[in-house]
PDB file of N, CA and C in Angstrom:
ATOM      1  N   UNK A   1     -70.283  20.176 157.115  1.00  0.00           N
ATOM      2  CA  UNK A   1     -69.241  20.176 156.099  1.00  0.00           C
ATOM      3  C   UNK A   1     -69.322  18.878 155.304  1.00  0.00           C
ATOM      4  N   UNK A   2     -69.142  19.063 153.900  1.00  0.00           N
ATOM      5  CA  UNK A   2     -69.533  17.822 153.320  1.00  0.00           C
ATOM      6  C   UNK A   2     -67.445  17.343 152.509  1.00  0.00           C
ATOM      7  N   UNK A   3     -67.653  15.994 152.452  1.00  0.00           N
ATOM      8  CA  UNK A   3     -66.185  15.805 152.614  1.00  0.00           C
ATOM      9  C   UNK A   3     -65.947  15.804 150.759  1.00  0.00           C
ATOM     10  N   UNK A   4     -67.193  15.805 149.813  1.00  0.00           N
ATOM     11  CA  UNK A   4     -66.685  15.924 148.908  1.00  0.00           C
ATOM     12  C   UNK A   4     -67.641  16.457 147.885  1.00  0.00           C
ATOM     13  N   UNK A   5     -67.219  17.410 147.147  1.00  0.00           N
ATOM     14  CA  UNK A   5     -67.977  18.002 145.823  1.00  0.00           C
ATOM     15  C   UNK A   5     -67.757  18.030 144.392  1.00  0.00           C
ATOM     16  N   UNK A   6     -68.913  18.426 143.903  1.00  0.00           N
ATOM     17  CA  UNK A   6     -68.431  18.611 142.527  1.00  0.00           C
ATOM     18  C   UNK A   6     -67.960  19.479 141.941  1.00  0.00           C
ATOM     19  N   UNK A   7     -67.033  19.756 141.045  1.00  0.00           N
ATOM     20  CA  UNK A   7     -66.223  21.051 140.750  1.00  0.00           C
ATOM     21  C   UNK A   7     -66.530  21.125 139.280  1.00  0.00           C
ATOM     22  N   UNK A   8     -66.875  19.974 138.365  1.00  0.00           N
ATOM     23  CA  UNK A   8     -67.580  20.125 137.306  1.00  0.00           C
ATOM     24  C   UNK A   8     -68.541  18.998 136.576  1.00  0.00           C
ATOM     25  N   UNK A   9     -69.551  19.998 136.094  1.00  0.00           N
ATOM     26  CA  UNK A   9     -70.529  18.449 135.110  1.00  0.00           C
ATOM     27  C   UNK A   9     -70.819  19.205 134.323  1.00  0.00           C
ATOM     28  N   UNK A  10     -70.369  19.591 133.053  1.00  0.00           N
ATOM     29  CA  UNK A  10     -70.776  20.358 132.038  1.00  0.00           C
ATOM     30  C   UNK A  10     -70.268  19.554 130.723  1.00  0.00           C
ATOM     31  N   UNK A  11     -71.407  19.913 129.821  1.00  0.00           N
ATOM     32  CA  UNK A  11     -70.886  19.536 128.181  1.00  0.00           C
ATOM     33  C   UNK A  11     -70.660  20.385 127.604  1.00  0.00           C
ATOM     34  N   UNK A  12     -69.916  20.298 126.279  1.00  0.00           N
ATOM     35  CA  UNK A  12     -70.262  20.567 125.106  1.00  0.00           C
ATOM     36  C   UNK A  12     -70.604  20.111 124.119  1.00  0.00           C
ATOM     37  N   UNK A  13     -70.267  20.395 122.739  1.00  0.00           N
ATOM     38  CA  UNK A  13     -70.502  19.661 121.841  1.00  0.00           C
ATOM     39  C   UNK A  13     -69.483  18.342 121.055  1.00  0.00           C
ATOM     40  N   UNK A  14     -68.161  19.019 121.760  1.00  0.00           N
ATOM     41  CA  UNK A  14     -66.675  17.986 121.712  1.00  0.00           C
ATOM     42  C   UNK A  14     -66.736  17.281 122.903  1.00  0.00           C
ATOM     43  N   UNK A  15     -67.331  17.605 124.002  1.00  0.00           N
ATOM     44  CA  UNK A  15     -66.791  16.755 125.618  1.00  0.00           C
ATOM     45  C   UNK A  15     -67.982  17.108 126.820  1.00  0.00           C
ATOM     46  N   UNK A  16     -67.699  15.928 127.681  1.00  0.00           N
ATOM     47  CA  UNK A  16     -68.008  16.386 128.518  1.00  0.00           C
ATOM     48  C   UNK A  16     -67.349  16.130 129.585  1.00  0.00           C
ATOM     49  N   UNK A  17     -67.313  16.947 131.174  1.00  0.00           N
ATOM     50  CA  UNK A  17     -66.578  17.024 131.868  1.00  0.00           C
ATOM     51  C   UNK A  17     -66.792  16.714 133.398  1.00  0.00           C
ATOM     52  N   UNK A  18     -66.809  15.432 133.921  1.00  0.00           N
ATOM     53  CA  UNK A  18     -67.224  15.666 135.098  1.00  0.00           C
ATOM     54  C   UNK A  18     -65.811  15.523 136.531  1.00  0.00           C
ATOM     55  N   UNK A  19     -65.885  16.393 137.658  1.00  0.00           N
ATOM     56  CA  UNK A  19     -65.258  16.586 138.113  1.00  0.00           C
ATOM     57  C   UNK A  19     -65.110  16.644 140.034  1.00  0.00           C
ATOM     58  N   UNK A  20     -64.647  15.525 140.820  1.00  0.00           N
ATOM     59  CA  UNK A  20     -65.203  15.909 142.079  1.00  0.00           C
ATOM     60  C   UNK A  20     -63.937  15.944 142.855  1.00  0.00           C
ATOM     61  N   UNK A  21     -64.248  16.813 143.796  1.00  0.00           N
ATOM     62  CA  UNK A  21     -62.782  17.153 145.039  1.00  0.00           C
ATOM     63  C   UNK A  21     -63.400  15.754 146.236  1.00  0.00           C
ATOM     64  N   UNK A  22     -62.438  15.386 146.751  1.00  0.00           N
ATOM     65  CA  UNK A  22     -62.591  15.028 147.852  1.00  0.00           C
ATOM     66  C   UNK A  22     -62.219  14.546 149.287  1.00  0.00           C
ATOM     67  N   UNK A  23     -62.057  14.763 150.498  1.00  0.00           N
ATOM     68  CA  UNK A  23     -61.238  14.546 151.367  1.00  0.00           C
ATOM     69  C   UNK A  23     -61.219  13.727 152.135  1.00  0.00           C
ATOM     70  N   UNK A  24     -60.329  13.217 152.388  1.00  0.00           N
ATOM     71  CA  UNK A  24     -60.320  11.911 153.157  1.00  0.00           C
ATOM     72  C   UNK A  24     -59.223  12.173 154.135  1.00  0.00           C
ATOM     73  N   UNK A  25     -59.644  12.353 155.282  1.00  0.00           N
ATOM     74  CA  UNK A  25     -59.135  12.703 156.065  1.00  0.00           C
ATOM     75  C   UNK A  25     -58.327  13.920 156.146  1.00  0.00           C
ATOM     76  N   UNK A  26     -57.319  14.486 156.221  1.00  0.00           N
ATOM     77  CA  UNK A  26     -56.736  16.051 155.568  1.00  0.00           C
ATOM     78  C   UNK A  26     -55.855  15.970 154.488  1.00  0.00           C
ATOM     79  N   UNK A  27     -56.106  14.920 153.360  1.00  0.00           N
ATOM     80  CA  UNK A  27     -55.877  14.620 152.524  1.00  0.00           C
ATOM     81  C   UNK A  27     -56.797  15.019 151.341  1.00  0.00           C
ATOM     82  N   UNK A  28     -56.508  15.786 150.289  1.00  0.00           N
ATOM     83  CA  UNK A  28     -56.956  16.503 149.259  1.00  0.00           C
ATOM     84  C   UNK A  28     -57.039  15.600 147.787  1.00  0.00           C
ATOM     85  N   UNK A  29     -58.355  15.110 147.035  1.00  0.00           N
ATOM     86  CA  UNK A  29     -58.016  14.685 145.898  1.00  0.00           C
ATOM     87  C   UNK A  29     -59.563  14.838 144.815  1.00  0.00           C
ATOM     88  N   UNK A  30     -58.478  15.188 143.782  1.00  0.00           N
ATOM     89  CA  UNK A  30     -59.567  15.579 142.811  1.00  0.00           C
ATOM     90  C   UNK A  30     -59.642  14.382 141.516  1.00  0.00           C
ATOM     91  N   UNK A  31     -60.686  14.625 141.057  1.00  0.00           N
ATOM     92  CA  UNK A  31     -61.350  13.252 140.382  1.00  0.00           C
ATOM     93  C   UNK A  31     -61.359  13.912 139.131  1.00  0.00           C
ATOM     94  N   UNK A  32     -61.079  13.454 137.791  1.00  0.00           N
ATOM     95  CA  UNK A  32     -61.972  14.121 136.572  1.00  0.00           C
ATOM     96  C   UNK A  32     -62.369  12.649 135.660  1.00  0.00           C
ATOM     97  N   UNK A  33     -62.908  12.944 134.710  1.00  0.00           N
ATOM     98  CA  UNK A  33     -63.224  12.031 133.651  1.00  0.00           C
ATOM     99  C   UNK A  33     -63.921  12.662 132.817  1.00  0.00           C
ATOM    100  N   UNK A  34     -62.920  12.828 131.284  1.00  0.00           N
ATOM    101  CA  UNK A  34     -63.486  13.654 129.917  1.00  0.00           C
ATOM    102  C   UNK A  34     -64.260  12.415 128.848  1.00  0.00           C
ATOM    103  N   UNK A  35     -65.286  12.641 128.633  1.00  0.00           N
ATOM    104  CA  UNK A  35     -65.821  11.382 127.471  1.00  0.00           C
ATOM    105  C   UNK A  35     -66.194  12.530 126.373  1.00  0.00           C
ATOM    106  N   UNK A  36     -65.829  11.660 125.441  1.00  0.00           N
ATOM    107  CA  UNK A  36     -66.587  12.791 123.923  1.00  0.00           C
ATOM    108  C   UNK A  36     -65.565  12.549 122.657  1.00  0.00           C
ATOM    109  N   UNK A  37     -65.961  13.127 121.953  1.00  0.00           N
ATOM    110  CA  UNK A  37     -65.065  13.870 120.574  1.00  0.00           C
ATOM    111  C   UNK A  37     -63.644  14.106 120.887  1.00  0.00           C
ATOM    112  N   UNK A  38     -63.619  15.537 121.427  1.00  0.00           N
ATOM    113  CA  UNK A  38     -62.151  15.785 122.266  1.00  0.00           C
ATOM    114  C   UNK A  38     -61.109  14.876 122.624  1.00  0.00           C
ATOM    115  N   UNK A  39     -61.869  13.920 124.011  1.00  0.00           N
ATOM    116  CA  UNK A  39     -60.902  13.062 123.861  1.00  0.00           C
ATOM    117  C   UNK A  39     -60.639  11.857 123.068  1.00  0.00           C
ATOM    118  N   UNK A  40     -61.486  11.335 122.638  1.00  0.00           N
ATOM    119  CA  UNK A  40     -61.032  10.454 121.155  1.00  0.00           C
ATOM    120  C   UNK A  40     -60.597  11.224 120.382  1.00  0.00           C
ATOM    121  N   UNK A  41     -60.379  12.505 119.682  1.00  0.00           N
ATOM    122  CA  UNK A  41     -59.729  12.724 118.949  1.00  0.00           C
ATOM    123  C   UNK A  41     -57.943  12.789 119.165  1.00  0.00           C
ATOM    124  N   UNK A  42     -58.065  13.523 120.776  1.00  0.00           N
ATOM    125  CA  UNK A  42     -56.630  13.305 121.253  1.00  0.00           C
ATOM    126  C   UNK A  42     -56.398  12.080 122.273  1.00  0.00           C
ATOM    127  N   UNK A  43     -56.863  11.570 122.736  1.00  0.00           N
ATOM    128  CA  UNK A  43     -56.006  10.348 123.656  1.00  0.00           C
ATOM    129  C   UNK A  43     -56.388   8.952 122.734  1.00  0.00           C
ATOM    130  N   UNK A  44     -57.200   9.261 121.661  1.00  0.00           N
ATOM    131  CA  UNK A  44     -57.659   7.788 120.767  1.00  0.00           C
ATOM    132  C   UNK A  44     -58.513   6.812 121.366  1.00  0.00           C
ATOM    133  N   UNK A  45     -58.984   7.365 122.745  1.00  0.00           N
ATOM    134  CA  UNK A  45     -60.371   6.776 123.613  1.00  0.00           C
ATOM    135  C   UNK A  45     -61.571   7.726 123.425  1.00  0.00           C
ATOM    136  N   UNK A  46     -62.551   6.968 123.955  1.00  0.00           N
ATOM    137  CA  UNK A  46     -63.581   8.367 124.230  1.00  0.00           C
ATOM    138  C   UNK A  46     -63.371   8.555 125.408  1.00  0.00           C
ATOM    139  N   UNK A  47     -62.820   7.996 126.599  1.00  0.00           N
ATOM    140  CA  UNK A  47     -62.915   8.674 127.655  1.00  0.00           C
ATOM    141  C   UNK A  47     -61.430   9.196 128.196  1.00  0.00           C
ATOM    142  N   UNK A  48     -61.315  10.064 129.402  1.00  0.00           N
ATOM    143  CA  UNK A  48     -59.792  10.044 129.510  1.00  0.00           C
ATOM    144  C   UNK A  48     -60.174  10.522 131.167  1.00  0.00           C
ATOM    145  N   UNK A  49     -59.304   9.603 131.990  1.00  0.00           N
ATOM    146  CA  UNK A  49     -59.394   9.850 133.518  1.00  0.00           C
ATOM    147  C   UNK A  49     -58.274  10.498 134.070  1.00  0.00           C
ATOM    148  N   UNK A  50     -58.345  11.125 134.914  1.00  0.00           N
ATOM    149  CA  UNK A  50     -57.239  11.650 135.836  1.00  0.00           C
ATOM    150  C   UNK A  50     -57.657  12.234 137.160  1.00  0.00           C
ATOM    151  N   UNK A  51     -56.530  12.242 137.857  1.00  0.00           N
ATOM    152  CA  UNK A  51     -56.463  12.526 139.199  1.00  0.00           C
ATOM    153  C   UNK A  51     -55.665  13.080 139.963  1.00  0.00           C
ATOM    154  N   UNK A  52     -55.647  14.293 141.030  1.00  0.00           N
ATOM    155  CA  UNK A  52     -54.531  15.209 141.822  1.00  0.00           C
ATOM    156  C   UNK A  52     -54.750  14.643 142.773  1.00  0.00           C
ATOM    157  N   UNK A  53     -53.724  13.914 143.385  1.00  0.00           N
ATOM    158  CA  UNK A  53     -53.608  13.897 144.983  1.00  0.00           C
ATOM    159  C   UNK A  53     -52.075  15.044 145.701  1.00  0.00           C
ATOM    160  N   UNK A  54     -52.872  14.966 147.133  1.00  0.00           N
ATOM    161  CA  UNK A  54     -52.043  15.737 147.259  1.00  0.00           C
ATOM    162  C   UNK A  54     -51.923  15.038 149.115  1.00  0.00           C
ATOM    163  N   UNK A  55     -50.889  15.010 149.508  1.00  0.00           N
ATOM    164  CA  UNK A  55     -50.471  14.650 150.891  1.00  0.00           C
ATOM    165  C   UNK A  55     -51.431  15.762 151.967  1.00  0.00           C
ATOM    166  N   UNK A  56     -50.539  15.201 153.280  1.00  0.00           N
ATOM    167  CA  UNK A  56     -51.580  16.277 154.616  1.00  0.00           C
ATOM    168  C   UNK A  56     -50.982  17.710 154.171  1.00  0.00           C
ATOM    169  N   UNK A  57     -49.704  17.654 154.538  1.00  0.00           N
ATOM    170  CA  UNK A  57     -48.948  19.038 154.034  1.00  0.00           C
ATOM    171  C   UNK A  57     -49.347  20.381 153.236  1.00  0.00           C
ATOM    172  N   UNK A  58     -49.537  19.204 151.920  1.00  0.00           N
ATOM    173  CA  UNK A  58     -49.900  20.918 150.494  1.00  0.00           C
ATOM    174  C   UNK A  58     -51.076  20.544 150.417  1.00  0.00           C
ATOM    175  N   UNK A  59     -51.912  19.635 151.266  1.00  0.00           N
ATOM    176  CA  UNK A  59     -53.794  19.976 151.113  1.00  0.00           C
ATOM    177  C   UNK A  59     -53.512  21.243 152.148  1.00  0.00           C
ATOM    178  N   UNK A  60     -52.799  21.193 153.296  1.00  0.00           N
ATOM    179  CA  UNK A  60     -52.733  22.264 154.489  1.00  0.00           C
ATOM    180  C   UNK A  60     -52.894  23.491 153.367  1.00  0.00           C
ATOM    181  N   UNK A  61     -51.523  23.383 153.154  1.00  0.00           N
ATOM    182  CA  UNK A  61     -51.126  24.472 152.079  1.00  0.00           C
ATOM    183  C   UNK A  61     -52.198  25.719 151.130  1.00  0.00           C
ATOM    184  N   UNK A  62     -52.393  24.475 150.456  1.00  0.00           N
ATOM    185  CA  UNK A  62     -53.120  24.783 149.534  1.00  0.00           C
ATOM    186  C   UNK A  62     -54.697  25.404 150.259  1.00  0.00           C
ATOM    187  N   UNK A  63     -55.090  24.971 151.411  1.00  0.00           N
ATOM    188  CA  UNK A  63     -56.525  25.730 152.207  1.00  0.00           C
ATOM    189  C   UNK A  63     -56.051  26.615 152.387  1.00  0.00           C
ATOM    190  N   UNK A  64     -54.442  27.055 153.315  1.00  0.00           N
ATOM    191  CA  UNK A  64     -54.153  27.866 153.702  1.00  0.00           C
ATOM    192  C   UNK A  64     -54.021  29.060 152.600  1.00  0.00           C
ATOM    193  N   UNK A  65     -53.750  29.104 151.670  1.00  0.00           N
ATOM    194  CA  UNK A  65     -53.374  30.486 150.373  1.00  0.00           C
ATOM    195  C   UNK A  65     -54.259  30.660 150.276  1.00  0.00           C
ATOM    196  N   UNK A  66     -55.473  30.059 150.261  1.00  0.00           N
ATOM    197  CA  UNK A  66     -56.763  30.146 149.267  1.00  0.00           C
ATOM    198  C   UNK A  66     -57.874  30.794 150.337  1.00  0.00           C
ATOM    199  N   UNK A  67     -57.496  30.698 151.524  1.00  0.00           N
ATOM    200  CA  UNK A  67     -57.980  31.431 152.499  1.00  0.00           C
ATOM    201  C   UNK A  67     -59.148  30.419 153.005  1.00  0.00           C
ATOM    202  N   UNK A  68     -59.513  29.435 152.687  1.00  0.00           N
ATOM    203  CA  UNK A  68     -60.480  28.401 152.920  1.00  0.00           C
ATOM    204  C   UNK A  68     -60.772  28.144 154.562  1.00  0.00           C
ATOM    205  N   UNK A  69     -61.969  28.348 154.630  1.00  0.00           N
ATOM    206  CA  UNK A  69     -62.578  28.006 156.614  1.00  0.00           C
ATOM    207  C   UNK A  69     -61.982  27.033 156.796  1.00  0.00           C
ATOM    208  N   UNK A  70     -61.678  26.792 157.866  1.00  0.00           N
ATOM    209  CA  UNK A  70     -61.500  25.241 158.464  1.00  0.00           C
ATOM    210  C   UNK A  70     -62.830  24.486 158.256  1.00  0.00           C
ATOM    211  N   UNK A  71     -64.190  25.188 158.657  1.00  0.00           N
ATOM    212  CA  UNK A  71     -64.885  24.456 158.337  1.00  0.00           C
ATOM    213  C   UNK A  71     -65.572  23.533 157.632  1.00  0.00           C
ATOM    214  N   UNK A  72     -65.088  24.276 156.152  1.00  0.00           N
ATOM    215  CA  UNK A  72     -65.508  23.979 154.933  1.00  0.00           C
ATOM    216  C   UNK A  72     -64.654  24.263 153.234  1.00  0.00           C
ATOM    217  N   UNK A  73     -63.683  23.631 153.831  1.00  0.00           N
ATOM    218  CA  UNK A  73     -62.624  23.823 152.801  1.00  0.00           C
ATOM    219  C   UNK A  73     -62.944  23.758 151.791  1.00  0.00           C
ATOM    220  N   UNK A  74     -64.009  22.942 151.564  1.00  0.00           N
ATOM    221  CA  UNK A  74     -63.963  22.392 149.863  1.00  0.00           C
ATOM    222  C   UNK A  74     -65.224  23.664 149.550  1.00  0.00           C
ATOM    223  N   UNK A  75     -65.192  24.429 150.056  1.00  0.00           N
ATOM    224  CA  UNK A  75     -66.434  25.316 149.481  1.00  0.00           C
ATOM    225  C   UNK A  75     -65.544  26.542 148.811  1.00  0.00           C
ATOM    226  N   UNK A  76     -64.474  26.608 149.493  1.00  0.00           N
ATOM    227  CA  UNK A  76     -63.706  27.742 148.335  1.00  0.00           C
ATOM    228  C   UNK A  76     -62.961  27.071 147.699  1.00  0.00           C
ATOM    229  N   UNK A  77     -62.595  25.836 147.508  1.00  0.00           N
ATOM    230  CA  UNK A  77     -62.020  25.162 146.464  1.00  0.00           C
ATOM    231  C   UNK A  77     -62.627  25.101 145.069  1.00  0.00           C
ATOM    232  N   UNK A  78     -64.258  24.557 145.820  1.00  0.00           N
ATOM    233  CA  UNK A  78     -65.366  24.771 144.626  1.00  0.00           C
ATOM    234  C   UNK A  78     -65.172  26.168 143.870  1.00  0.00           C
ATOM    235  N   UNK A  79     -65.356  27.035 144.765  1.00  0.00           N
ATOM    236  CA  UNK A  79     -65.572  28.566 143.940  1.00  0.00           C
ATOM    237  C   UNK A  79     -64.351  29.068 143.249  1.00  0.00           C
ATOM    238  N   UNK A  80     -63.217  28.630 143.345  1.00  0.00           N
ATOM    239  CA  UNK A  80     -61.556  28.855 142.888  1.00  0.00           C
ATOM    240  C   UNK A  80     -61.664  28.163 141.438  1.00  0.00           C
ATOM    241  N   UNK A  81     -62.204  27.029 141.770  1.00  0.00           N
ATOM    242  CA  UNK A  81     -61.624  25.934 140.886  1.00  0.00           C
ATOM    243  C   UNK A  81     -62.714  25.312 140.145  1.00  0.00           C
ATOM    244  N   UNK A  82     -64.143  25.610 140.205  1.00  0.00           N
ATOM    245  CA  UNK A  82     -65.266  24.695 138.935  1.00  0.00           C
ATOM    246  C   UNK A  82     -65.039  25.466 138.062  1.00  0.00           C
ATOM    247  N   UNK A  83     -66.124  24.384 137.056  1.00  0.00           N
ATOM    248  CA  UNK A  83     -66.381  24.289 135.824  1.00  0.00           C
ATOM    249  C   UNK A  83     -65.069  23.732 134.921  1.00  0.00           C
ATOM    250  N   UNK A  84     -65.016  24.107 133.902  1.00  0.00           N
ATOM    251  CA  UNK A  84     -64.690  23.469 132.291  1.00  0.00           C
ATOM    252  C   UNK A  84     -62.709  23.428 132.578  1.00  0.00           C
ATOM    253  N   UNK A  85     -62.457  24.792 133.108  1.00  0.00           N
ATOM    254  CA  UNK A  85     -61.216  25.373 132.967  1.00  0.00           C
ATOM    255  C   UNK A  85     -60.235  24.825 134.347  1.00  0.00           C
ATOM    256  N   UNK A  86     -61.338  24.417 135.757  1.00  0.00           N
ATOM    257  CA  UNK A  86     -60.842  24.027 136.770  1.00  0.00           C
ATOM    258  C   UNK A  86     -59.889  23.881 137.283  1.00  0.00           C
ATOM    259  N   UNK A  87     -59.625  22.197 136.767  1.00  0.00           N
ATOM    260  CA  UNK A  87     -58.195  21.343 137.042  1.00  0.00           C
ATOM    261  C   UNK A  87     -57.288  22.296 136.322  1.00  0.00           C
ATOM    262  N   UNK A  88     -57.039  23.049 135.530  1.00  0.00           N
ATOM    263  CA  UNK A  88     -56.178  23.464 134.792  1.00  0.00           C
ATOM    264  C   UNK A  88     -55.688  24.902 135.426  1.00  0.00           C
ATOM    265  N   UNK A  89     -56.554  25.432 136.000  1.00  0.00           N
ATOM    266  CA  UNK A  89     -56.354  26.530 136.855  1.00  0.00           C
ATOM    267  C   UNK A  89     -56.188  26.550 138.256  1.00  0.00           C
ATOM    268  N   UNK A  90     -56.747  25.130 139.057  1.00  0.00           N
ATOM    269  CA  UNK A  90     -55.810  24.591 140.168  1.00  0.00           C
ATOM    270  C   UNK A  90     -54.369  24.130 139.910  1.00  0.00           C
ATOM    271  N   UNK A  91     -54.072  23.394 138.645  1.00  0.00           N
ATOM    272  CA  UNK A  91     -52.798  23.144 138.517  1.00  0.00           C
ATOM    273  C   UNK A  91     -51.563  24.462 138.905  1.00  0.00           C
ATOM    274  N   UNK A  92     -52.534  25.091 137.600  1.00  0.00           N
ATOM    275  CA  UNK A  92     -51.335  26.506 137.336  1.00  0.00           C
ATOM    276  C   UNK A  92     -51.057  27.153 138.696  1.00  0.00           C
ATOM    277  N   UNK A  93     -52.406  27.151 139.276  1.00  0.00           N
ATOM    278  CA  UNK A  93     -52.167  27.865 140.872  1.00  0.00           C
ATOM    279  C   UNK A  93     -51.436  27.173 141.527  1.00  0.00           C
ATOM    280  N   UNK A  94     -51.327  25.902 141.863  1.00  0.00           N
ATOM    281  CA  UNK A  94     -50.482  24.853 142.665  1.00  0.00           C
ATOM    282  C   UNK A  94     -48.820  25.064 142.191  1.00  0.00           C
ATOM    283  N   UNK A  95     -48.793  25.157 140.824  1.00  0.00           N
ATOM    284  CA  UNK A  95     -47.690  25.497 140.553  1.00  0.00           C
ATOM    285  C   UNK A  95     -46.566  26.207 140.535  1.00  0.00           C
ATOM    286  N   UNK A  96     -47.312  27.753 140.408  1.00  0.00           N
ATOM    287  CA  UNK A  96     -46.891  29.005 140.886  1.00  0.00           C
ATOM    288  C   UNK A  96     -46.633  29.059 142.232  1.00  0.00           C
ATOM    289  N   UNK A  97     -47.951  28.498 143.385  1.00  0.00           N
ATOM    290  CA  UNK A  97     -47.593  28.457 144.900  1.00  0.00           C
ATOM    291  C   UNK A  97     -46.509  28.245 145.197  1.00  0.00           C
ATOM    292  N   UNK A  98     -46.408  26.808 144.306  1.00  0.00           N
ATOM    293  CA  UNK A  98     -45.251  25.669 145.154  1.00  0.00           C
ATOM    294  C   UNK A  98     -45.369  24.932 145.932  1.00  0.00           C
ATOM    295  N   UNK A  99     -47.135  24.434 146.076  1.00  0.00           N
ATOM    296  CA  UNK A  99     -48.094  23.663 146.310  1.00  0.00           C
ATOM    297  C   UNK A  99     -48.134  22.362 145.321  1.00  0.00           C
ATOM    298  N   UNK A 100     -47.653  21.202 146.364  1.00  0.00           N
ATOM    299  CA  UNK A 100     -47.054  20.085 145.344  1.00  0.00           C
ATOM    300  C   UNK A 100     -48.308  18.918 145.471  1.00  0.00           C
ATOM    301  N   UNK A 101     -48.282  18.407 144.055  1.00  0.00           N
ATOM    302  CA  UNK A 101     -49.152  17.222 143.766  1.00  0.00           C
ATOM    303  C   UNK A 101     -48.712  16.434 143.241  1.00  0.00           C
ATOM    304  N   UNK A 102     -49.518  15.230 143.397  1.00  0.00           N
ATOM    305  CA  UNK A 102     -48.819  13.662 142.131  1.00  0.00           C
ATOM    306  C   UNK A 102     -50.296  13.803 141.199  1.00  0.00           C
ATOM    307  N   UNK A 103     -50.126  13.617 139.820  1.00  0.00           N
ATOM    308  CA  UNK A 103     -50.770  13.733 138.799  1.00  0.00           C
ATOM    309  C   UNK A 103     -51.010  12.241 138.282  1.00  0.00           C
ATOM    310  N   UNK A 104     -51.832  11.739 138.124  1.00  0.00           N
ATOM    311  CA  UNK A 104     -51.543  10.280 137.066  1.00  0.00           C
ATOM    312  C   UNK A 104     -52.997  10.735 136.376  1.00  0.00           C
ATOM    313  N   UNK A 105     -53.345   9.554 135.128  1.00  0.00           N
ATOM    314  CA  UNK A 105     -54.279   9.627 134.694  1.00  0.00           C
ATOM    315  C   UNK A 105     -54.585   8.440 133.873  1.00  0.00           C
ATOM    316  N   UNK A 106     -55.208   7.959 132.733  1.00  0.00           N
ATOM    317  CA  UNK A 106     -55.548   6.572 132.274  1.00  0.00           C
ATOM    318  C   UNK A 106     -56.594   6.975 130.929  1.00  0.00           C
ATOM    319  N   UNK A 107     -55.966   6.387 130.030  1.00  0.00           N
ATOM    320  CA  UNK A 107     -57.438   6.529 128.505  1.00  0.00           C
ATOM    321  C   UNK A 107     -57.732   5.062 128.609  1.00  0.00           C
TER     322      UNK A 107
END
């Protein structure tokens, strides 16, 4: 079991997106950082960072809905949650659950 992956590294022609889960101990946290067009056009940087952490509890949680092995949690996290749309579709899912996170981020 590997304790952390990538959930995205893709460009386009406005951005690019790279993205990694990772666990530290039964503690859940995801990494992003957008550089490009995109975000200089909206945060007035080229780059823009952010990050989901999430306590022992709603990482539990959150393996538990998603149906994730014990063994290898972050392998259906990967398949739920890469590429471009990811973080945004873990959010919405976390949200709806009732699967709680702290959000911060930084341009």
């Amino acid at each position: 079991m590997s304790n952390e992956v990538i959930l995205c590294n893709s460009s386009n022609e406005s951005v690019s997106v790279f993205v990694t889960a990772k666990l530290d101990g039964a503690k859940l946290s995801v990494d992003g950082v957008d550089y490009g067009k995109s975000p200089k056009g909206f945060f007035g940087g080229s780059e823009y960072e952010y990050w989901y952490t999430f306590d022992e509890e709603n990482t539990g949680l959150l393996f538990r809905k998603i149906g994730a092995s014990k063994s290898d949690p972050l392998a259906e996290l990967k398949k739920r949650f890469s590429g471009m749309e990811g973080c945004r579709n873990l959010r919405e899912y976390c949200d709806a659950a009732g699967i709680k996170y702290r959000f911060e981020s930084w341009t």
